[in-house]
Amino acid sequence: MKNITVDSHPFADQKPGTSGLRKKVKQFQQPHYLENFIQSVFNAIRGNDSFAEKALVVGGDGRFYNREAIQIIMKMALVNGFGKLIIGQNGLLSTPAASAVIRKYQAFGGIILSASHNPGGPDADFGIKFNTANGGPANEELTEAIFQHSLSIDRYQMVEAEDIDLSQIGSQQFDKLSVDIIDPVVDYADLMEQLFDFQRIRELLTSANFRMHFDAMNAITGPYAMTILEQKLGAPAGTVLRAEPLPDFGGDHPDPNLAHAQDLHKRLSGDHAADFGAASDGDGDRNMILGANFYVTPSDSLAVLAANATLVPGYKDGLAGVARSMPTSQAVDRVARQLNLPCFETPTGWKFFGNLLDAGKITLCGEESFGTGSNHVREKDGLWAVLFWLNILAVRGESVEDILKQHWDKFGRDYYTRHDYEAVTNDGAELLMTALREKTQTLAGLQLGSYQVESADDFAYTDPVDESISQHQGIRILMRGGSRIIYRLSGTGTEGATLRVYIESHETDINKQSEDPQNALSELIDLASQIAKINHYTGRNKPDVMT
Ligand code: VG1
Ligand code: CO
C-alpha cells in the first residue's frame, strides 16, 4: 500500500445544489472529478479534532458507479487521517438509514452516494452529499466552503491498494483504517420499531380485509421494505413490488409519482383496488401515499400525519412544532393553528429543517416533493412515512379516502399542483426568473381575473436558530384569501434548467372538495403561465410533469 499525492486541476462546476452534487455519471468518471470533490469535502471539514477518533459513515443507493466511488472514498479517507469507516454491506445505505447510523454511532458525519429520484445507469445520474454529525445534510455555509475548496484544488491524496471486499458484515483493517461493514437495514428497522406500534400494524397487514402494496422502484428501499413489511410485520409475500435494487433501477425513474409507479397505481385503481399503496424513491427518502382509487398529495399527507400524530407511540405526547418548505401547501399550517403549535416556513431542501429539529422547535416537517420526516433522523424518510400511515390506519380503522375527507371537512381542502418544465434552456429560465423578480414590485394590489394580489416577493429566509439568511428562494405571488403561485428553478437537475411552478388554493365548501385539482385550479394555472410568460421564455406551452 503506497500513499500518493495526485496533481489535479479544479473543475468549475462542483457547486452542490438542493441536495449535494449531482451530475451525469460520465462527468463523475472523468479523471480527478470525483476525487477532487471528495478532497474538497475533506479539506472543508479538516481542522475538526474528532476527525481521527470518530467514524465516517459511507453508503449509497446502489446506483451505477456506487461501488467504484466507495472504493475511491475509502482510499482517500485513509490518507486524509480518518480512523474508522462504517459502511453499509455492499456499499448500500438508504439516505434515512445513513442518517440514523450517523446518529446512532455518533459518527463524525457521512458521505451519501445518490442522485435520489434521478435515473441511474452509465448514461444517467450520480451524486454525492456530505452529512454532518447530526445526521443531516451539510448546511449552506459548509456546502459553500466545499465549493470554494473545489475551485482552487490542485492535488488530492489517496493510497494505491487493492479494492476492499464489502460483501461480508464485520470489522476489517485497511492499513491504519478500521472498516466496519454493517447490515444496512438492522439499525433502521430497530428505530422504526421504537416509533411505531408494530403489533397493531401486524394485525392490520395480516387481516383478510386489508391489502397493501409498496413499490420499491428497483431501488434502495427494497431490502428495507422486505425486512420491515414482509418479515417483521407479516405482510403477505408479494406486498413489496420491484424489491431488488438495480444499478439502473430497471431503466425507470425511481421517482415516486403516478407517472413512474404505473403498476402500483393500477393495483390501487378500479373495483378490486388494494386499500393502501406507497412508493419510495432511489435513495429511500421520498414517499407517495395512495388509498383505493385515491391519491394523497404530499402536502396533505404531512397535514394528516400532524393531525393524527398522537395516535402513534413515538409521538403520543404531541408535537413541539411543525415546518414545511415554502412551496409546500399551507395544509399543515391549518393543523398547527388548531393544535396551537409553532409552524415554520423554510426554503426548499431538507438542510433547512436541521437547525429547527436540533433545537427541538419542531417534531414533524415535510415538503411537497414527496418528502416527510421527523426528529427521529435528519433526512426525510420514505418508509417511516409509510409506517406512520399504517399506524394511523390500524388505529382508526378507516380508509385513506375517509380520513382525507374528514380532514378536509375540518380544515378545508388545499387544492395543490406542481407543474414542471424540464430541461429548458438555462438562459431562458434565468431571464424568466429575472423578469418575474422585477415584476413582483408592481403586482401588489392588482386584480387578476377573480384573484387580487396581496403581495409578491422573492422569498428570503432567516434561520430562527443561527440567524443565517438565505435569499432568492423562489418568487411568491400571494393572493387575498390565501391562494398562491410560486416559481423556482430546480437545484437537482443535470440537464439545462427545470422550472417548477407551484399552485394552490384553499376550499372550505365541502361540496366543492372533490374536484380534479387541475380543474379546481385552472384559472390560477392560466394566470401563472401568463404572469411569467412561460411560453415566451421557455418555448413550452405545457408542463412535462404535473404532480
Ligand atoms: C427537489 C425537491 C426538493 C427536495 C430535493 C431533494 O429539489 O423540489 O423539495 O428537497 O429535490 O430531494 P429541486 O431543487 O429540484 O426542486 V431528493 O429525494 O432528490 O434527495
Ligand atoms: Co431522494
Coordinates of C-alpha atoms and ligand atoms in Angstrom, one line a residue:
M1 CA 0.0 0.0 0.0
K2 CA 1.5 3.3 -1.0
N3 CA 0.4 6.9 -0.3
I4 CA 0.3 9.0 -3.3
T5 CA -0.4 12.7 -3.9
V6 CA -2.1 13.2 -7.3
D7 CA -1.7 16.5 -9.2
S8 CA -5.1 17.8 -10.3
H9 CA -6.8 20.9 -11.6
P10 CA -10.1 22.4 -10.4
F11 CA -13.5 21.9 -12.1
A12 CA -15.7 25.0 -12.1
D13 CA -19.0 23.2 -11.7
Q14 CA -18.8 21.4 -8.3
K15 CA -21.3 23.6 -6.5
P16 CA -23.7 21.5 -4.5
G17 CA -27.4 22.1 -5.3
T18 CA -30.5 21.5 -3.3
S19 CA -29.2 18.1 -2.2
G20 CA -25.5 17.6 -2.8
L21 CA -23.6 17.5 -6.1
R22 CA -25.5 15.8 -8.9
K23 CA -24.0 15.2 -12.4
K24 CA -24.1 12.7 -15.2
V25 CA -22.1 9.5 -14.4
K26 CA -19.9 10.3 -17.3
Q27 CA -18.9 13.6 -15.7
F28 CA -18.1 11.9 -12.4
Q29 CA -16.0 9.3 -14.3
Q30 CA -13.7 11.9 -15.8
P31 CA -10.2 11.7 -14.3
H32 CA -9.9 13.5 -10.9
Y33 CA -13.6 14.7 -10.9
L34 CA -14.9 12.5 -8.0
E35 CA -11.6 12.7 -6.2
N36 CA -11.5 16.5 -6.4
F37 CA -14.9 16.7 -4.8
I38 CA -14.1 14.3 -2.0
Q39 CA -10.8 16.0 -1.3
S40 CA -12.7 19.3 -1.2
V41 CA -15.1 17.9 1.4
F42 CA -12.2 16.6 3.5
N43 CA -10.4 20.0 3.2
A44 CA -13.5 21.8 4.2
I45 CA -14.1 19.7 7.3
R46 CA -10.5 19.3 8.4
G47 CA -9.4 21.1 11.4
N48 CA -12.1 19.4 13.4
D49 CA -10.2 17.4 16.1
S50 CA -12.7 14.5 16.1
F51 CA -11.6 13.6 12.5
A52 CA -9.4 10.7 13.5
E53 CA -11.3 9.4 16.5
K54 CA -14.8 9.4 15.2
A55 CA -16.2 7.3 12.3
L56 CA -17.2 8.4 8.9
V57 CA -20.3 6.7 7.5
V58 CA -20.4 5.8 3.8
G59 CA -23.1 4.3 1.8
G60 CA -25.3 4.8 -1.2
D61 CA -28.4 3.8 -3.1
G62 CA -26.7 1.2 -5.2
R63 CA -26.9 3.1 -8.4
F64 CA -24.3 2.7 -11.2
Y65 CA -20.8 3.9 -10.0
N66 CA -21.7 3.4 -6.3
R67 CA -19.2 0.6 -5.9
E68 CA -16.3 2.3 -7.7
A69 CA -16.9 5.6 -5.8
I70 CA -16.9 3.9 -2.4
Q71 CA -13.5 2.3 -3.1
I72 CA -12.1 5.6 -4.1
I73 CA -13.5 7.3 -1.0
M74 CA -12.0 4.6 1.3
K75 CA -8.6 5.0 -0.3
M76 CA -8.8 8.8 0.2
A77 CA -10.2 8.6 3.7
L78 CA -7.2 6.6 4.9
V79 CA -4.6 9.1 3.8
N80 CA -6.7 12.0 4.9
G81 CA -6.5 10.9 8.5
F82 CA -9.8 9.1 9.2
G83 CA -9.5 6.4 11.8
K84 CA -12.7 4.5 11.1
L85 CA -15.3 4.0 8.4
I86 CA -18.8 2.5 8.8
I87 CA -20.0 1.2 5.5
G88 CA -23.3 -0.5 4.6
Q89 CA -22.9 -4.0 3.3
N90 CA -22.1 -3.9 -0.5
G91 CA -21.9 -0.1 -0.2
L92 CA -25.7 0.2 0.4
L93 CA -27.4 2.6 2.8
S94 CA -30.7 4.4 2.2
T95 CA -30.5 8.1 2.9
P96 CA -32.6 8.0 6.0
A97 CA -30.7 4.9 7.2
A98 CA -27.4 6.7 6.7
S99 CA -28.8 9.5 8.9
A100 CA -29.9 7.0 11.5
V101 CA -26.5 5.3 11.5
I102 CA -24.6 8.6 11.8
R103 CA -26.7 9.4 14.9
K104 CA -26.6 6.0 16.5
Y105 CA -22.9 5.6 16.3
Q106 CA -22.2 9.2 17.0
A107 CA -20.1 9.4 13.8
F108 CA -18.3 12.5 12.6
G109 CA -20.6 12.6 9.6
G110 CA -21.3 10.6 6.4
I111 CA -20.9 10.6 2.7
I112 CA -24.1 9.5 0.8
L113 CA -23.8 8.4 -2.8
S114 CA -27.0 9.1 -4.5
A115 CA -28.8 11.2 -7.0
S116 CA -32.1 10.3 -5.3
H117 CA -35.1 10.2 -7.7
N118 CA -32.9 10.9 -10.8
P119 CA -32.4 7.9 -13.1
G120 CA -29.3 5.7 -12.8
G121 CA -27.0 3.9 -15.2
P122 CA -23.9 4.6 -17.3
D123 CA -25.7 7.4 -19.2
A124 CA -27.7 8.7 -16.3
D125 CA -27.0 10.5 -13.0
F126 CA -24.8 10.1 -9.9
G127 CA -24.5 12.3 -6.8
I128 CA -22.6 12.8 -3.6
K129 CA -23.5 14.6 -0.5
F130 CA -21.9 15.2 2.9
N131 CA -23.9 14.9 6.1
T132 CA -22.8 16.3 9.4
A133 CA -22.8 14.7 12.9
N134 CA -26.5 15.4 13.5
G135 CA -27.2 13.1 10.6
G136 CA -28.4 15.9 8.3
P137 CA -27.3 17.4 5.1
A138 CA -24.4 20.0 5.4
N139 CA -25.7 23.5 5.8
E140 CA -25.2 26.2 3.2
E141 CA -22.1 27.6 4.9
L142 CA -20.4 24.2 4.6
T143 CA -21.5 23.4 1.1
E144 CA -20.2 26.8 0.1
A145 CA -16.9 26.1 1.8
I146 CA -16.7 22.7 -0.1
F147 CA -17.4 24.6 -3.4
Q148 CA -14.7 27.1 -2.6
H149 CA -12.1 24.4 -2.0
S150 CA -13.1 22.7 -5.3
L151 CA -12.3 25.9 -7.1
S152 CA -8.7 26.0 -6.1
I153 CA -7.8 22.4 -5.6
D154 CA -4.6 21.3 -7.2
R155 CA -4.0 17.9 -5.7
Y156 CA -5.5 15.1 -3.7
Q157 CA -4.2 12.2 -1.6
M158 CA -5.0 8.5 -1.7
V159 CA -3.4 5.1 -1.3
E160 CA -2.6 2.8 -4.1
A161 CA -4.1 -0.5 -3.0
E162 CA -6.4 -3.4 -3.9
D163 CA -10.1 -2.8 -3.5
I164 CA -11.7 -4.0 -0.3
D165 CA -14.4 -6.7 -0.3
L166 CA -17.6 -5.1 1.1
S167 CA -19.8 -8.1 1.0
Q168 CA -19.1 -9.5 4.5
I169 CA -20.5 -8.0 7.6
G170 CA -17.9 -7.4 10.3
S171 CA -14.7 -5.4 11.0
Q172 CA -11.6 -5.4 9.0
Q173 CA -8.4 -3.4 8.9
F174 CA -7.4 -1.4 5.9
D175 CA -3.9 -0.4 6.9
K176 CA -4.5 2.2 9.7
L177 CA -8.2 2.5 8.9
S178 CA -10.7 0.2 10.6
V179 CA -13.6 -0.6 8.3
D180 CA -16.9 -1.8 9.9
I181 CA -19.3 -3.3 7.4
I182 CA -22.8 -3.2 8.8
D183 CA -26.1 -4.7 7.8
P184 CA -27.8 -1.6 6.1
V185 CA -31.2 -2.5 7.4
V186 CA -30.9 -3.6 11.1
D187 CA -30.3 -0.2 12.8
Y188 CA -33.0 1.5 10.8
A189 CA -35.5 -1.3 11.4
D190 CA -34.8 -1.1 15.2
L191 CA -35.5 2.6 15.1
M192 CA -38.8 2.1 13.3
E193 CA -39.8 -0.5 15.9
Q194 CA -39.3 2.1 18.6
L195 CA -41.5 4.6 17.0
F196 CA -44.5 2.6 15.7
D197 CA -46.9 0.1 17.1
F198 CA -45.7 -2.9 15.2
Q199 CA -48.2 -5.2 16.9
R200 CA -51.2 -3.2 15.6
I201 CA -49.7 -2.7 12.2
R202 CA -49.1 -6.5 12.0
E203 CA -52.8 -7.2 12.9
L204 CA -53.8 -4.8 10.1
L205 CA -51.4 -6.3 7.5
T206 CA -52.3 -9.9 8.3
S207 CA -56.1 -9.3 8.3
A208 CA -58.1 -10.7 5.4
N209 CA -59.7 -7.4 4.5
F210 CA -56.7 -5.2 4.1
R211 CA -54.3 -5.3 1.2
M212 CA -51.4 -3.1 0.6
H213 CA -48.6 -2.7 -2.0
F214 CA -45.3 -1.0 -1.7
D215 CA -43.3 -0.1 -4.8
A216 CA -39.6 0.0 -4.1
M217 CA -39.0 1.0 -7.7
N218 CA -35.9 -1.3 -8.1
A219 CA -34.2 1.0 -5.7
I220 CA -32.7 1.0 -2.2
T221 CA -35.9 0.6 -0.1
G222 CA -36.4 -2.9 -1.5
P223 CA -34.4 -4.6 1.3
Y224 CA -35.8 -2.3 4.0
A225 CA -39.4 -2.9 2.9
M226 CA -38.9 -6.7 2.6
T227 CA -37.5 -6.8 6.2
I228 CA -39.9 -4.5 7.8
L229 CA -43.2 -5.0 5.9
E230 CA -43.0 -8.7 4.9
Q231 CA -40.7 -10.2 7.5
K232 CA -41.3 -8.2 10.7
L233 CA -44.9 -7.1 10.1
G234 CA -46.1 -10.2 8.3
A235 CA -47.4 -8.6 5.1
P236 CA -48.1 -11.3 2.5
A237 CA -45.3 -12.2 0.1
G238 CA -45.5 -10.1 -2.9
T239 CA -46.6 -7.0 -1.0
V240 CA -43.3 -5.3 -2.0
L241 CA -43.0 -4.7 -5.7
R242 CA -39.8 -4.2 -7.6
A243 CA -37.9 -5.1 -4.4
E244 CA -34.4 -5.7 -5.8
P245 CA -32.1 -2.7 -6.0
L246 CA -30.7 -2.5 -9.5
P247 CA -27.8 -0.2 -10.6
D248 CA -30.0 1.3 -13.3
F249 CA -33.3 0.9 -11.4
G250 CA -34.5 -1.2 -14.3
G251 CA -34.2 1.7 -16.7
D252 CA -37.0 3.6 -14.9
H253 CA -37.0 6.8 -13.0
P254 CA -37.0 5.9 -9.3
D255 CA -39.4 8.8 -8.7
P256 CA -42.5 8.0 -6.6
N257 CA -45.3 9.7 -8.5
L258 CA -48.2 8.4 -10.5
A259 CA -46.3 8.6 -13.8
H260 CA -43.4 6.4 -12.7
A261 CA -45.3 4.0 -10.5
Q262 CA -47.8 2.8 -13.0
D263 CA -48.2 -0.8 -11.9
L264 CA -48.7 0.3 -8.3
H265 CA -51.3 2.9 -9.5
K266 CA -53.1 0.1 -11.4
R267 CA -53.3 -2.1 -8.3
L268 CA -54.8 0.8 -6.4
S269 CA -57.4 1.5 -9.1
G270 CA -60.7 0.1 -10.1
D271 CA -63.2 -2.2 -8.3
H272 CA -60.6 -4.5 -7.0
A273 CA -58.2 -1.8 -5.8
A274 CA -56.0 -2.6 -2.8
D275 CA -56.6 -0.5 0.3
F276 CA -53.2 1.2 0.7
G277 CA -50.3 1.8 -1.7
A278 CA -47.0 3.5 -1.3
A279 CA -43.7 4.0 -3.1
S280 CA -40.3 5.4 -2.4
D281 CA -37.5 6.9 -4.5
G282 CA -34.0 5.9 -5.5
D283 CA -32.4 6.6 -2.1
G284 CA -35.4 5.9 0.1
D285 CA -36.2 9.4 1.4
R286 CA -39.4 10.1 -0.5
N287 CA -42.8 8.6 -0.3
M288 CA -46.0 8.6 -2.2
I289 CA -49.2 7.6 -0.4
L290 CA -52.3 6.1 -2.2
G291 CA -55.6 4.8 -1.0
A292 CA -58.1 2.8 -3.0
N293 CA -58.8 5.0 -6.0
F294 CA -57.4 7.9 -4.1
Y295 CA -54.2 9.9 -4.3
V296 CA -52.9 11.8 -1.3
T297 CA -50.8 14.9 -2.1
P298 CA -47.6 15.1 -0.1
S299 CA -48.7 18.4 1.4
D300 CA -51.9 16.8 2.7
S301 CA -50.1 13.8 3.9
L302 CA -47.9 16.0 6.1
A303 CA -51.0 17.7 7.5
V304 CA -52.8 14.3 8.2
L305 CA -49.7 13.0 10.0
A306 CA -49.5 16.1 12.1
A307 CA -53.2 16.0 13.0
N308 CA -53.1 12.3 13.9
A309 CA -49.6 12.1 15.4
T310 CA -50.7 11.3 19.0
L311 CA -52.2 8.0 17.7
V312 CA -48.6 6.8 17.1
P313 CA -46.5 5.7 20.1
G314 CA -43.4 7.7 19.1
Y315 CA -45.4 10.9 19.0
K316 CA -48.0 10.2 21.6
D317 CA -47.1 13.2 23.8
G318 CA -47.7 15.6 20.9
L319 CA -45.5 17.7 18.7
A320 CA -43.2 20.6 19.6
G321 CA -43.9 22.3 16.3
V322 CA -44.1 21.6 12.5
A323 CA -42.4 23.0 9.4
R324 CA -42.8 22.9 5.7
S325 CA -40.8 24.2 2.8
M326 CA -42.2 27.4 1.3
P327 CA -43.7 25.8 -1.9
T328 CA -45.5 23.1 0.2
S329 CA -49.2 23.8 0.6
Q330 CA -50.5 25.5 3.7
A331 CA -52.5 22.4 4.8
V332 CA -50.2 21.8 7.7
D333 CA -50.4 25.4 8.9
R334 CA -54.1 24.9 9.5
V335 CA -53.4 21.9 11.7
A336 CA -50.7 23.8 13.6
R337 CA -53.1 26.7 14.2
Q338 CA -55.7 24.4 15.6
L339 CA -53.3 22.5 17.8
N340 CA -51.6 25.7 18.8
L341 CA -48.2 24.7 17.5
P342 CA -45.5 26.8 16.1
C343 CA -45.3 26.4 12.3
F344 CA -42.2 27.3 10.3
E345 CA -41.8 28.0 6.5
T346 CA -38.3 27.2 5.2
P347 CA -36.7 27.2 1.8
T348 CA -36.8 24.1 -0.4
G349 CA -34.3 21.4 0.7
W350 CA -34.1 19.2 3.8
K351 CA -31.0 21.0 5.1
F352 CA -33.1 23.9 6.2
F353 CA -35.0 21.7 8.7
G354 CA -31.8 20.7 10.5
N355 CA -31.5 23.6 12.9
L356 CA -35.2 23.6 13.8
L357 CA -35.0 19.8 14.6
D358 CA -31.8 20.1 16.5
A359 CA -33.2 23.0 18.6
G360 CA -36.3 21.0 19.4
K361 CA -38.5 23.6 17.8
I362 CA -40.2 21.1 15.5
T363 CA -41.1 17.4 15.5
L364 CA -42.5 16.9 12.1
C365 CA -41.7 18.5 8.8
G366 CA -42.2 18.0 5.1
E367 CA -42.0 19.1 1.5
E368 CA -44.5 19.0 -1.4
S369 CA -41.9 16.9 -3.3
F370 CA -43.0 13.6 -1.6
G371 CA -40.8 14.3 1.5
T372 CA -41.9 13.8 5.1
G373 CA -39.9 13.3 8.2
S374 CA -39.4 13.9 11.9
N375 CA -36.9 14.4 14.6
H376 CA -36.0 10.6 14.6
V377 CA -33.4 11.3 11.9
R378 CA -32.2 14.4 10.0
E379 CA -33.4 13.4 6.5
K380 CA -36.8 12.9 5.0
D381 CA -37.8 9.3 5.4
G382 CA -40.0 7.3 2.9
L383 CA -40.7 4.1 4.8
W384 CA -41.1 6.0 8.1
A385 CA -44.0 7.9 6.4
V386 CA -45.5 4.6 5.2
L387 CA -45.3 3.1 8.7
F388 CA -46.8 6.3 10.1
W389 CA -49.7 6.0 7.8
L390 CA -50.1 2.3 8.5
N391 CA -50.2 3.0 12.2
I392 CA -52.9 5.6 11.8
L393 CA -54.9 3.3 9.5
A394 CA -54.6 0.5 12.1
V395 CA -55.8 2.7 14.9
R396 CA -58.6 4.5 13.1
G397 CA -59.8 1.5 11.1
E398 CA -61.0 3.8 8.3
S399 CA -60.0 4.1 4.7
V400 CA -57.4 6.6 3.4
E401 CA -60.2 8.4 1.5
D402 CA -62.4 8.7 4.6
I403 CA -59.5 10.0 6.6
L404 CA -58.7 12.7 4.0
K405 CA -62.4 13.7 3.5
Q406 CA -62.8 14.1 7.3
H407 CA -59.6 16.1 7.3
W408 CA -60.9 18.4 4.6
D409 CA -64.2 18.8 6.3
K410 CA -62.5 20.0 9.4
F411 CA -59.6 22.1 7.8
G412 CA -60.8 22.8 4.3
R413 CA -59.0 21.3 1.3
D414 CA -55.8 22.9 -0.1
Y415 CA -56.0 22.2 -3.8
Y416 CA -52.5 21.8 -5.0
T417 CA -50.5 21.1 -8.1
R418 CA -46.9 21.5 -9.2
H419 CA -46.1 21.9 -12.9
D420 CA -42.5 21.2 -14.0
Y421 CA -41.0 22.4 -17.3
E422 CA -37.9 20.2 -17.6
A423 CA -34.7 20.6 -19.5
V424 CA -35.5 24.1 -20.7
T425 CA -32.5 26.4 -21.6
N426 CA -30.6 27.9 -18.7
D427 CA -30.7 31.3 -20.4
G428 CA -34.5 31.2 -20.9
A429 CA -35.1 30.1 -17.3
E430 CA -32.8 32.8 -15.8
L431 CA -34.4 35.5 -17.9
L432 CA -37.9 34.4 -16.8
M433 CA -36.9 34.5 -13.2
T434 CA -35.2 37.9 -13.5
A435 CA -38.3 39.3 -15.2
L436 CA -40.5 37.9 -12.5
R437 CA -38.4 39.3 -9.8
E438 CA -38.8 42.7 -11.2
K439 CA -42.5 42.2 -11.7
T440 CA -43.0 41.4 -8.0
Q441 CA -42.6 45.1 -7.3
T442 CA -45.7 46.1 -9.3
L443 CA -48.1 43.2 -8.6
A444 CA -49.4 44.1 -5.2
G445 CA -53.0 45.2 -5.2
L446 CA -53.6 44.2 -8.8
Q447 CA -56.9 42.4 -9.7
L448 CA -56.1 39.4 -11.9
G449 CA -59.3 37.7 -13.0
S450 CA -61.1 36.7 -9.9
Y451 CA -57.9 37.0 -7.8
Q452 CA -56.4 40.0 -6.1
V453 CA -52.7 40.1 -5.4
E454 CA -52.0 40.7 -1.8
S455 CA -48.2 40.7 -2.0
A456 CA -45.4 39.4 -4.2
D457 CA -41.7 38.8 -3.4
D458 CA -38.6 36.7 -3.8
F459 CA -38.6 34.5 -0.7
A460 CA -35.8 35.1 1.8
Y461 CA -35.4 33.1 5.0
T462 CA -33.7 33.9 8.2
D463 CA -33.0 30.8 10.2
P464 CA -34.5 31.3 13.6
V465 CA -31.7 29.4 15.3
D466 CA -28.5 30.7 13.8
E467 CA -29.9 33.7 12.0
S468 CA -28.2 32.9 8.7
I469 CA -30.0 34.4 5.8
S470 CA -30.9 32.6 2.5
Q471 CA -32.1 34.7 -0.3
H472 CA -33.7 34.2 -3.7
Q473 CA -35.5 31.0 -2.7
G474 CA -38.4 31.4 -5.1
I475 CA -40.9 34.0 -6.4
R476 CA -44.1 34.1 -4.4
I477 CA -47.4 35.7 -5.6
L478 CA -49.8 35.7 -2.7
M479 CA -53.4 36.3 -3.3
R480 CA -56.1 37.6 -0.9
G481 CA -57.7 34.6 0.7
G482 CA -54.5 32.5 0.7
S483 CA -54.2 31.3 -2.9
R484 CA -50.6 31.2 -4.0
I485 CA -48.5 30.9 -7.2
I486 CA -44.8 30.1 -6.7
Y487 CA -41.9 29.8 -9.1
R488 CA -38.5 28.5 -8.6
L489 CA -35.7 26.8 -10.5
S490 CA -34.7 23.2 -9.6
G491 CA -31.4 22.7 -7.9
T492 CA -31.2 18.9 -8.5
G493 CA -31.3 18.6 -12.3
T494 CA -28.4 17.6 -14.5
E495 CA -29.6 18.9 -17.9
G496 CA -30.4 22.5 -18.6
A497 CA -32.8 24.1 -16.2
T498 CA -36.1 22.9 -14.7
L499 CA -38.8 25.5 -13.9
R500 CA -41.2 24.5 -11.1
V501 CA -44.5 26.3 -10.7
Y502 CA -46.5 25.6 -7.6
I503 CA -50.2 26.5 -7.5
E504 CA -52.6 26.2 -4.6
S505 CA -56.0 27.4 -3.4
H506 CA -58.0 26.7 -0.2
E507 CA -61.6 25.4 -0.5
T508 CA -63.7 25.3 2.6
D509 CA -67.0 24.4 1.0
I510 CA -67.4 20.6 1.5
N511 CA -69.5 20.4 -1.7
K512 CA -66.6 21.7 -3.7
Q513 CA -63.8 19.5 -2.3
S514 CA -63.9 16.6 -4.8
E515 CA -62.8 18.2 -8.0
D516 CA -59.7 17.3 -10.0
P517 CA -57.1 19.8 -8.8
Q518 CA -56.2 20.7 -12.4
N519 CA -59.8 21.9 -12.9
A520 CA -60.2 23.5 -9.5
L521 CA -57.0 25.5 -10.1
S522 CA -57.4 26.1 -13.8
E523 CA -57.8 29.9 -13.5
L524 CA -54.7 30.2 -11.3
I525 CA -52.8 27.8 -13.6
D526 CA -53.5 30.1 -16.6
L527 CA -52.6 33.2 -14.6
A528 CA -49.3 31.5 -13.6
S529 CA -48.3 31.0 -17.2
Q530 CA -49.4 34.5 -18.3
I531 CA -47.7 36.3 -15.4
A532 CA -44.3 34.6 -16.0
K533 CA -44.7 34.5 -19.8
I534 CA -43.7 30.8 -19.7
N535 CA -44.2 30.2 -23.3
H536 CA -42.2 33.3 -24.3
Y537 CA -39.2 32.3 -22.2
T538 CA -39.1 28.6 -22.5
G539 CA -40.9 27.9 -25.8
R540 CA -43.2 25.4 -24.0
N541 CA -46.9 25.6 -23.8
K542 CA -47.5 22.9 -21.4
P543 CA -45.5 21.3 -18.5
D544 CA -43.7 18.0 -18.8
V545 CA -44.8 16.7 -15.4
M546 CA -47.8 17.6 -13.2
T547 CA -48.0 16.3 -9.7
Ligands
VG1_1 C1 -36.1 18.7 -5.3 C2 -37.3 19.0 -4.5 C3 -37.0 19.3 -3.1 C4 -36.1 18.2 -2.5 C5 -34.9 17.9 -3.4 C6 -34.1 16.7 -2.9 O1 -35.3 19.8 -5.3 O2 -38.1 20.0 -5.1 O3 -38.1 19.6 -2.3 O4 -35.7 18.6 -1.2 O5 -35.4 17.6 -4.7 O6 -34.9 15.6 -2.8 P1 -35.3 20.8 -6.6 O7 -34.3 21.8 -6.3 O8 -35.0 20.0 -7.8 O9 -36.7 21.4 -6.7 V1 -34.3 14.1 -3.1 O10 -35.3 12.9 -2.8 O11 -33.6 14.4 -4.6 O12 -32.9 14.0 -2.0
CO2 CO -34.5 11.1 -2.5

